[in-house]
C-alpha positions in Angstrom: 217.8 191.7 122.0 217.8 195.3 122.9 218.3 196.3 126.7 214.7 195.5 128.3 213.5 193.0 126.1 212.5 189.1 126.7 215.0 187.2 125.1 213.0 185.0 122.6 212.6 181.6 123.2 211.2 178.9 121.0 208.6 177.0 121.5 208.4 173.4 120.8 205.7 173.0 118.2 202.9 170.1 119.8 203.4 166.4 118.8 201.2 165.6 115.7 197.9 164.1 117.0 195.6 161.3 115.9 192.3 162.8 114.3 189.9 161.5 117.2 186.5 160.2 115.7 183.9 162.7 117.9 181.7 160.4 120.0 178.2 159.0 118.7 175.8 160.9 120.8 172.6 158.5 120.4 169.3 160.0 121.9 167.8 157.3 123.8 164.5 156.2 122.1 161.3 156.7 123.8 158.9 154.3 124.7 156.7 154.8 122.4 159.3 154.9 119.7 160.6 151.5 121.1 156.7 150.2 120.5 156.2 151.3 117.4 159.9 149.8 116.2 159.6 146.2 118.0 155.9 145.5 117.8 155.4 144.8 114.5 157.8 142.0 115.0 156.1 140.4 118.0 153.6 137.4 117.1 150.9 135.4 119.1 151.5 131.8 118.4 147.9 129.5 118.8 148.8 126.3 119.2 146.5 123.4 118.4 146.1 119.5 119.0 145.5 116.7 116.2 141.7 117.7 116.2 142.8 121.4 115.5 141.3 122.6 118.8 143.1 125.8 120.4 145.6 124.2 123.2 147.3 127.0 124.2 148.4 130.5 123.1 151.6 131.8 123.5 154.3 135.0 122.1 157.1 134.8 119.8 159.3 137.1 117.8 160.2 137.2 114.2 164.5 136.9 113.8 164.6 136.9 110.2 162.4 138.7 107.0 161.5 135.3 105.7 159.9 133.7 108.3 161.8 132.7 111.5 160.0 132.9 115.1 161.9 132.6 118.4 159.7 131.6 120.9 159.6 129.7 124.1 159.5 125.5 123.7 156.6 125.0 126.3 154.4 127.0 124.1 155.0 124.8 121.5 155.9 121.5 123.1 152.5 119.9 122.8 151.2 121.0 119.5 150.2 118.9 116.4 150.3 122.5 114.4 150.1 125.6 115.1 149.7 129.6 113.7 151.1 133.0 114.0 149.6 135.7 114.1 151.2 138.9 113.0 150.4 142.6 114.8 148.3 143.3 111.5 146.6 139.9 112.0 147.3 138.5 109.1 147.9 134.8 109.8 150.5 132.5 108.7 150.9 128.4 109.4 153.7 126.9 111.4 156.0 125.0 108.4 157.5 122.9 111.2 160.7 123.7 114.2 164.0 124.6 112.8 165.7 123.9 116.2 164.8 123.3 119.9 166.1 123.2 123.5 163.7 122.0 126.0 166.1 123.1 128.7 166.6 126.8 127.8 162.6 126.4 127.1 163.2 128.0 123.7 161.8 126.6 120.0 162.8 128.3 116.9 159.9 128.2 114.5 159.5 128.6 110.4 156.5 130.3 108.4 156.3 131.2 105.2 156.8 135.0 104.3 158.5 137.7 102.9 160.1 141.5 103.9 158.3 140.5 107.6 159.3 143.1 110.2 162.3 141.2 112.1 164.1 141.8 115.6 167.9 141.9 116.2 169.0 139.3 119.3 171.6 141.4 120.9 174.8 139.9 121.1 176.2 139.3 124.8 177.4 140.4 126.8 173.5 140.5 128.8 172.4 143.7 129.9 173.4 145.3 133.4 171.3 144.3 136.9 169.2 148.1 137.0 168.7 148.4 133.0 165.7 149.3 131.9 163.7 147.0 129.9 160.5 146.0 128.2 158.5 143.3 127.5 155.9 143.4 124.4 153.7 139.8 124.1 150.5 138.1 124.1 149.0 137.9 127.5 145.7 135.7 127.3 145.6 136.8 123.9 145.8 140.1 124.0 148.0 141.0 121.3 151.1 143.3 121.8 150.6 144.4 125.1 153.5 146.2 126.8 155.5 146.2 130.3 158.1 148.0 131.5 160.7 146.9 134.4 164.5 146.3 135.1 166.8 143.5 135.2 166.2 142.1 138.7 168.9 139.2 138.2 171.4 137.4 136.0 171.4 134.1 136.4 173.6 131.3 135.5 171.3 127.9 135.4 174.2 126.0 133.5 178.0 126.4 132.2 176.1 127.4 128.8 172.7 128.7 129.8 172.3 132.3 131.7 168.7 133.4 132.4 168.0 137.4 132.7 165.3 137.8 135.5 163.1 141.0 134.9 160.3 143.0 136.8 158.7 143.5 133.6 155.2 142.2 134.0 155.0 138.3 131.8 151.5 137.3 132.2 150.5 133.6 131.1 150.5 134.2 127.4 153.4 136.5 127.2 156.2 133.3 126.7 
């Protein structure tokens, strides 16, 4: 180098990197999005006795296109037959229960159909105690009603049973 001048120095050139995927930036959905998305999967279950006389009414959710209802086991604990009613209110007859657990108060039901609007069961872990959350069901008969709350609780009943204890309004009718 000439009299003055910065002596040149090299410069290490950076270690390769890993491409690094850009995070999935997923606008939360509104409420009325949420509505329009779950509700059509939502069903009011009337449940009747041996004489076919309305015993009780209860909510339940479609977890497969062809015909599979989640719903609560009291709703269904008592009935000789029963029928679902779909948000459109076309109605479709109980088949018969594909599986049930009287302590986790849950029935899983079977109908006959085809490309029926279906909900995802989240896998766990449950949501946080704060989340936001909403509840769409049946209360006294009114079909898809909607209310909005938090998770207030998670609680363990048993080693394999946790209950998640909500604000969001369940009227009789809404199991």
């Amino acid at each position: 180098p000439e009299s003055g001048d910065t002596p040149a120095v090299p410069v290490p050139s950076p270690a390769p990197q890993e491409a690094v995927e850009p995070a999935l930036l997923v606008e939360p959905m509104t409420t009325e999005k949420l509505f329009a998305s779950a509700s059509p999967a939502v069903v009011r279950i009337v449940v009747l006795n041996s004489d076919q006389a309305i015993i009780g009414q209860g909510s339940g959710f479609l977890v497969s296109a062809d015909g599979m209802v989640v719903t609560n086991y009291h709703v269904v604990a008592q009935a000789s037959s029963a029928i679902v009613i779909l948000s459109d209110d076309a109605r479709l007859n109980v088949q018969g229960l594909l599986a049930v657990d009287p302590e986790a108060d849950l029935a899983l039901l079977k109908v006959v159909g085809k490309n029926l609007h279906m909900l995802n069961v989240a896998p766990p872990p449950p949501p946080s105690v704060g989340v936001k959350v909403y509840a769409i069901g049946s209360p006294v008969g009114l079909t898809n009603t909607l209310s909005e709350g938090i998770v207030s609780g998670l609680r363990q009943v048993t080693e394999e049973l946790m209950v998640i204890q909500t604000t969001a309004a369940i009227s009789v009718g809404s199991s």
